[in-house]
Tab-separated table of C-alpha atoms in Angstrom:
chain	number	residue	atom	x	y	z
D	1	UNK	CA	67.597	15.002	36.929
D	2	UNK	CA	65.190	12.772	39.116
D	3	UNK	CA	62.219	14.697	40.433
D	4	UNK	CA	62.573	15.542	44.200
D	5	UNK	CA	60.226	13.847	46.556
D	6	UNK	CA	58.344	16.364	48.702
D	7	UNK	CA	59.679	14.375	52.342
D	8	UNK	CA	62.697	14.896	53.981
D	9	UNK	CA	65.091	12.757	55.486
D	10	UNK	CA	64.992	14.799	58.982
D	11	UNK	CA	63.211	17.694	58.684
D	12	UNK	CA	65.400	19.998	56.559
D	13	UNK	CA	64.900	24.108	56.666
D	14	UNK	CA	61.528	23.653	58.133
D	15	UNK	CA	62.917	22.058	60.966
D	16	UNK	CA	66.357	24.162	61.533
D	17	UNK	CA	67.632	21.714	58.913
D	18	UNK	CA	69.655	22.646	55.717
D	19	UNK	CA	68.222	22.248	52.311
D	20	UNK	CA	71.044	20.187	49.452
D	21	UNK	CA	70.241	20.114	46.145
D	22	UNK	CA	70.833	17.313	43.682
D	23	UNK	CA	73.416	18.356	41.011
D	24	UNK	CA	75.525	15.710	39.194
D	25	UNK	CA	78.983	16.309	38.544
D	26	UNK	CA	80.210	16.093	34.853
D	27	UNK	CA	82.028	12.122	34.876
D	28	UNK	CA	84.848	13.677	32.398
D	29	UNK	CA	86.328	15.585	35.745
D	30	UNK	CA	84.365	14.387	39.043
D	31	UNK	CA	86.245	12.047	41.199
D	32	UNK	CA	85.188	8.316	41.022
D	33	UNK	CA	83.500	8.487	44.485
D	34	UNK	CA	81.652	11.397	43.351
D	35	UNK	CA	80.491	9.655	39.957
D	36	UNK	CA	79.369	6.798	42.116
D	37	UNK	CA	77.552	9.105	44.646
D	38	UNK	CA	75.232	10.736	41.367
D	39	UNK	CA	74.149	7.142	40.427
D	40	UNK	CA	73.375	6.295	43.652
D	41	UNK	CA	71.885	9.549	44.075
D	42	UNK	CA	69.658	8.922	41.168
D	43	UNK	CA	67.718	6.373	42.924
D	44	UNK	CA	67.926	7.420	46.258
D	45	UNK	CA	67.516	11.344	46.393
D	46	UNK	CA	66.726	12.846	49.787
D	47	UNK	CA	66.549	16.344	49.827
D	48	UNK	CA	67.401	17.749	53.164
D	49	UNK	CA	69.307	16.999	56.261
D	50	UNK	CA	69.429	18.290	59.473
D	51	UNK	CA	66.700	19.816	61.867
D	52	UNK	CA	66.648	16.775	64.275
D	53	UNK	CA	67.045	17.509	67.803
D	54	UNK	CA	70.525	16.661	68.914
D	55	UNK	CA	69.865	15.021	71.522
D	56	UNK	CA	67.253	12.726	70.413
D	57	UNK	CA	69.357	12.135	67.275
D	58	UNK	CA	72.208	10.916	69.720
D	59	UNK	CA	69.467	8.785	71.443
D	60	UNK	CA	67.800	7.409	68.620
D	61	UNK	CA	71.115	6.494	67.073
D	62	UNK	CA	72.155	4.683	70.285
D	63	UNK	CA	69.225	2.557	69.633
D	64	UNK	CA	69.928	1.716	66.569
D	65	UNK	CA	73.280	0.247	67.392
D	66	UNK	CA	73.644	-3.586	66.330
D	67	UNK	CA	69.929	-3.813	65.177
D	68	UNK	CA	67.716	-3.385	62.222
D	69	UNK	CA	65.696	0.264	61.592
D	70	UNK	CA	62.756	-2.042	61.749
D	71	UNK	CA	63.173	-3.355	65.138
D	72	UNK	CA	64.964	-0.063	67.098
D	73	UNK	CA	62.091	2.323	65.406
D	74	UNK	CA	59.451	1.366	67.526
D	75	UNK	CA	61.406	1.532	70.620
D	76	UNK	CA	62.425	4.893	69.668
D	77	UNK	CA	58.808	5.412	69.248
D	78	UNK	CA	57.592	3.884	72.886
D	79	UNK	CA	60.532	5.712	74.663
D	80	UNK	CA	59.525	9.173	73.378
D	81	UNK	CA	55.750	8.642	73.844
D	82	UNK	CA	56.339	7.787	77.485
D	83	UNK	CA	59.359	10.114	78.176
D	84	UNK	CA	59.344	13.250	75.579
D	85	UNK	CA	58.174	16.462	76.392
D	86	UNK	CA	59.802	19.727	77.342
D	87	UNK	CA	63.366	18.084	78.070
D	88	UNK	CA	64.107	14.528	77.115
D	89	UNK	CA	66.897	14.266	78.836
D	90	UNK	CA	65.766	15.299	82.029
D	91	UNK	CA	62.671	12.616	81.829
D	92	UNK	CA	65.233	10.238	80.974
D	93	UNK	CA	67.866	10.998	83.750
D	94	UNK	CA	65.471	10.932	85.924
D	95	UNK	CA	63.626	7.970	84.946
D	96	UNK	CA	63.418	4.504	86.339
D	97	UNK	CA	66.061	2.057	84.883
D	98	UNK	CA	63.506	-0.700	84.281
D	99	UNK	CA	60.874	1.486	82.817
D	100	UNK	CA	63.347	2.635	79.970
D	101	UNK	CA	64.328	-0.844	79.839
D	102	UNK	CA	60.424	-2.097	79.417
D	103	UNK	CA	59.993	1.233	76.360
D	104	UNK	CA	62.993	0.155	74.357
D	105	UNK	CA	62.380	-3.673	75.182
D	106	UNK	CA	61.642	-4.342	71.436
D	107	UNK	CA	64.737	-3.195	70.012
D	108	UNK	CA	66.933	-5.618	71.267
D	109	UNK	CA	70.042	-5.004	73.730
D	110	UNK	CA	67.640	-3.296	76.165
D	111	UNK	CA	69.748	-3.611	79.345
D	112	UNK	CA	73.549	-2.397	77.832
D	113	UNK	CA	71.251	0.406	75.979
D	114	UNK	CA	69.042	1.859	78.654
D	115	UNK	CA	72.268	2.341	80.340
D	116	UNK	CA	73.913	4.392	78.029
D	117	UNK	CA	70.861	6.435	77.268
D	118	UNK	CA	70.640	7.215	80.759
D	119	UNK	CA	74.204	8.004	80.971
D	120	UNK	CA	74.635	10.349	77.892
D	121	UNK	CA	71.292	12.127	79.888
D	122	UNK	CA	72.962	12.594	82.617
D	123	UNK	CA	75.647	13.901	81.085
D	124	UNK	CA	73.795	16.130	78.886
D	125	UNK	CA	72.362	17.771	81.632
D	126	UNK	CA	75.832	17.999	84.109
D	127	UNK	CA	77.983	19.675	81.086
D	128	UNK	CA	75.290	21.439	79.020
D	129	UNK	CA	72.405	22.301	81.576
D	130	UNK	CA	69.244	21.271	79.334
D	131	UNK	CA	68.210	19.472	75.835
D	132	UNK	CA	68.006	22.848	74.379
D	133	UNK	CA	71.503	23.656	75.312
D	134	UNK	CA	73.473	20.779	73.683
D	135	UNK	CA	70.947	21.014	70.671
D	136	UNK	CA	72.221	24.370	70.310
D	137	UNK	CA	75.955	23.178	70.598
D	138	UNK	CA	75.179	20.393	68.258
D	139	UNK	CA	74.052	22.655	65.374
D	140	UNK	CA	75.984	25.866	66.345
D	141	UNK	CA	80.119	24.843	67.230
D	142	UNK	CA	82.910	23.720	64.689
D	143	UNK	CA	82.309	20.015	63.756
D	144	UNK	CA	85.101	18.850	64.885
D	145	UNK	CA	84.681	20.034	68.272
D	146	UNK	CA	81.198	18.494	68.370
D	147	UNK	CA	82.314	15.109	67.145
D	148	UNK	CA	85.552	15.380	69.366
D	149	UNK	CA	83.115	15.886	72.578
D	150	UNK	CA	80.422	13.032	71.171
D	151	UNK	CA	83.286	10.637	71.227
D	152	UNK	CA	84.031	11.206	74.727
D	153	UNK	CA	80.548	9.972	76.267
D	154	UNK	CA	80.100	6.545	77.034
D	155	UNK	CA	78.575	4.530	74.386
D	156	UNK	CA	79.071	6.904	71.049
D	157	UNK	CA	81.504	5.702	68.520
D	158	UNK	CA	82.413	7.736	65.213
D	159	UNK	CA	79.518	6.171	63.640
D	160	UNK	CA	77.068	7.808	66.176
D	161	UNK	CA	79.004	10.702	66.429
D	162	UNK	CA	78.685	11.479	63.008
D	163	UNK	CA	74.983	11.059	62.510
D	164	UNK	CA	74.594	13.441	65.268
D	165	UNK	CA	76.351	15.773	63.105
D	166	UNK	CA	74.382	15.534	59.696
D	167	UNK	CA	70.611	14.369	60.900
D	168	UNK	CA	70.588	17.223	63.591
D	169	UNK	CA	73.737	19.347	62.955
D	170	UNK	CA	72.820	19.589	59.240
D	171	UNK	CA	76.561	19.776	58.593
D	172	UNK	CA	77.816	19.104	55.172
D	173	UNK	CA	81.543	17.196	55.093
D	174	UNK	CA	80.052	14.445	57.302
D	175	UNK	CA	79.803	10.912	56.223
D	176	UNK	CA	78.722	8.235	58.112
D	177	UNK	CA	80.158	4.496	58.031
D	178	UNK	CA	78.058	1.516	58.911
D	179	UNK	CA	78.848	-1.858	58.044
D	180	UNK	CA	76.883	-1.268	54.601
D	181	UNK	CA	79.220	1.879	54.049
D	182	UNK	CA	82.485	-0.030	54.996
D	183	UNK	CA	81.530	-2.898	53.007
D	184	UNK	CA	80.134	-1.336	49.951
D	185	UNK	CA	82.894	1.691	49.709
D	186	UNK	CA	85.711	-1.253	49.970
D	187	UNK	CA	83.679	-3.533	47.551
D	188	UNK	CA	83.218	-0.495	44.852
D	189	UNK	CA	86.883	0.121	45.159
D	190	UNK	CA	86.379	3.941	46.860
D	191	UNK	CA	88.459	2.811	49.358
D	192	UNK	CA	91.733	0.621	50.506
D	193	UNK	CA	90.297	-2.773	50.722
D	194	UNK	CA	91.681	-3.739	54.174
D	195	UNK	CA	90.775	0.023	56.193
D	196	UNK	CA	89.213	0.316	58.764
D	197	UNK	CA	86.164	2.609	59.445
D	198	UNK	CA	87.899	5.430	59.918
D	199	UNK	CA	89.879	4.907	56.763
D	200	UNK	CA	86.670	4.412	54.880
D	201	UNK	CA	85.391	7.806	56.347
D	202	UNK	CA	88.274	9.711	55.286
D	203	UNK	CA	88.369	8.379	52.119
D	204	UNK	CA	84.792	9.361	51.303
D	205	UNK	CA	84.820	12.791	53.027
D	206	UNK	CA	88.005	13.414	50.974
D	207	UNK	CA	86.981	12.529	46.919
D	208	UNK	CA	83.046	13.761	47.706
D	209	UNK	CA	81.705	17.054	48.011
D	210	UNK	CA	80.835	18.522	51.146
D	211	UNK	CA	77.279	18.972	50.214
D	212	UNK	CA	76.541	15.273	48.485
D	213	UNK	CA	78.232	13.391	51.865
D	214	UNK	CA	74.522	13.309	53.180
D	215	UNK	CA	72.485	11.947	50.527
D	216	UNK	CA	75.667	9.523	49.558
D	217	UNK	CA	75.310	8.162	52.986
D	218	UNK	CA	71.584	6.979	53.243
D	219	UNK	CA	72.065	5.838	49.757
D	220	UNK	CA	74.776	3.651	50.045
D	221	UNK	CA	72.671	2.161	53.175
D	222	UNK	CA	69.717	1.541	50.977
D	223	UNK	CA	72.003	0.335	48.437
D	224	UNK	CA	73.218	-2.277	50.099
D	225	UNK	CA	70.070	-2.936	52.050
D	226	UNK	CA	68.421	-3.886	48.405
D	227	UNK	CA	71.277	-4.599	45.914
D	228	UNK	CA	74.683	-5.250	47.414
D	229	UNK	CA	73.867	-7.390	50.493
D	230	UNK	CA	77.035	-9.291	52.574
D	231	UNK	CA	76.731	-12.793	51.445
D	232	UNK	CA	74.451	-12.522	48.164
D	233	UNK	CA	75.229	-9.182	46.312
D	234	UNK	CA	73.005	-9.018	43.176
D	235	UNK	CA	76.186	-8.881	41.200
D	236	UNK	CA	76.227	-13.060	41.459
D	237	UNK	CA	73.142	-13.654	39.365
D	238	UNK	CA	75.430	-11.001	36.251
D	239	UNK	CA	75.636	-7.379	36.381
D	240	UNK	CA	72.480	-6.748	34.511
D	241	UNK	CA	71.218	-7.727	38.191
D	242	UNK	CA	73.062	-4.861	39.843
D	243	UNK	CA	72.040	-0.911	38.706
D	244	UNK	CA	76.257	0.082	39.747
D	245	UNK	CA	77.765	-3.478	38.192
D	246	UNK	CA	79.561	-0.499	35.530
D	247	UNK	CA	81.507	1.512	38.381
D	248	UNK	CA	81.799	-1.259	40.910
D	249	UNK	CA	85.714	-3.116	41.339
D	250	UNK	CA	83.684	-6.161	42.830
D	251	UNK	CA	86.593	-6.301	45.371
D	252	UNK	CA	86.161	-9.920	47.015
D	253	UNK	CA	83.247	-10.911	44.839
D	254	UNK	CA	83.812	-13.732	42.162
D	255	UNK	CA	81.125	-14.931	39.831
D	256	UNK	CA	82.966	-17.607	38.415
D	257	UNK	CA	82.877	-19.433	41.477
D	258	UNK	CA	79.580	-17.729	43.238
D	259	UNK	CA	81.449	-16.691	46.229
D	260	UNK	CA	81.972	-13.871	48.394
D	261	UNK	CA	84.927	-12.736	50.936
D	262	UNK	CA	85.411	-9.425	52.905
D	263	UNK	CA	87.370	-6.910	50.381
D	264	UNK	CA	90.563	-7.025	52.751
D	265	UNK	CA	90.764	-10.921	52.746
D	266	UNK	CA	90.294	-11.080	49.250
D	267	UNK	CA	93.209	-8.582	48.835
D	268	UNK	CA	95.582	-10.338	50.766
């Protein structure tokens, strides 16, 4: 078993956060998504998730929408050294437009964003009554009841909705899809080759344990950030090239002809 790095991926117990700990299933009876969750796990290990504050988790995600870590982290970074402090979301409902505009400026898609930050503030504060309050009901009521409620406010999709849940609910069961999840988990063969997000979610939360859903999820991201990439997937230059090529369907990848298609065209 890989040796576990002393940081955390949010915090964990230290920060309200739930400790996991890495044990791989025996391959003879785990499901193929689980198999493929160890390996991945074996590179990627994290070791606790959870202890993020709700609502900055739902901001921070919000920022991250259609843009790279690299550029929404340091609007993150500019919008809580100007606007944290005792309640986020009361700085930032009551905040000038243009000055959260001018903090999250670097991160791309600062005019559609700053509006929905402001929004979900707003919100925050009219149906919970302070930060504290919805961080509470984040980490404290029945998933599904949280992620039901997430989806209602402006702005939050399932993909949001469900980081909410495991970088500041802690909750295990919870698997994020991004593009690099829906591509990878098609591409593997973990799921249908033509569903959707949601169908990709399902399929994940269903064949993985509850407790390895975390971990699986930032690894598949980094996964795909450094080995199975859109339009160049290591698996082109042979599968010595690619650490999974042994468990992977390549689903819409041929070497023969060094091309790549989307798993549900290529199953059509």
């Amino acid at each position: 078993m890989p040796e576990e790095p002393s940081e955390n991926i949010s915090g964990g117990a230290s920060g309200g956060g739930r400790e996991t700990v890495f044990d791989p299933a025996d391959p003879e009876t785990a499901t193929r998504a689980e198999v493929v969750v160890d390996r991945l796990g074996e590179r990627y290990w994290r070791k606790a998730y959870g202890g993020q504050g709700g609502f900055e988790c739902l901001v921070r995600t919000i920022l991250s929408q259609n843009t790279s870590d690299k550029a929404s982290q340091p609007a993150h970074d500019e919008l809580m050294a100007q606007y944290g402090g005792e309640d986020l979301a009361e700085s930032l409902a009551a905040a000038d437009r243009e000055g959260i505009v001018e903090a999250i400026r670097s991160g791309g898609l600062y005019n559609q964003k700053s509006k929905l930050i402001q929004g979900v503030a707003e919100e925050v504060l009219a149906d919970f009554g302070s930060e504290a309050d919805f961080d509470r009901y984040v980490r404290e009521e029945a998933p599904a009841t949280v992620r039901d409620r997430l989806l209602e406010m402006k702005g939050v999709g399932p993909k949001t909705a469900d980081c909410v849940l495991l970088f500041a609910g802690g909750r295990g069961g919870v698997f994020p899809v991004d593009t690099h999840v829906h591509r990878i988990a098609r591409r593997i063969g973990l799921a249908p080759a033509d569903a959707d997000h949601e169908g990709v979610r399902a399929a994940l939360e269903r064949d993985i344990p509850d407790e390895k859903c975390g971990f699986g999820h930032t690894a598949m991201i980094q996964f795909g950030r450094e080995f199975c990439k859109a339009r160049k997937p290591a698996c082109l230059d042979g599968p010595e090239a690619c650490p999974m090529a042994d468990v992977c369907d390549m689903v819409g990848v041929d070497t023969a002809a060094q091309s790549v298609t989307d798993p549900a065209a290529a199953a059509d």
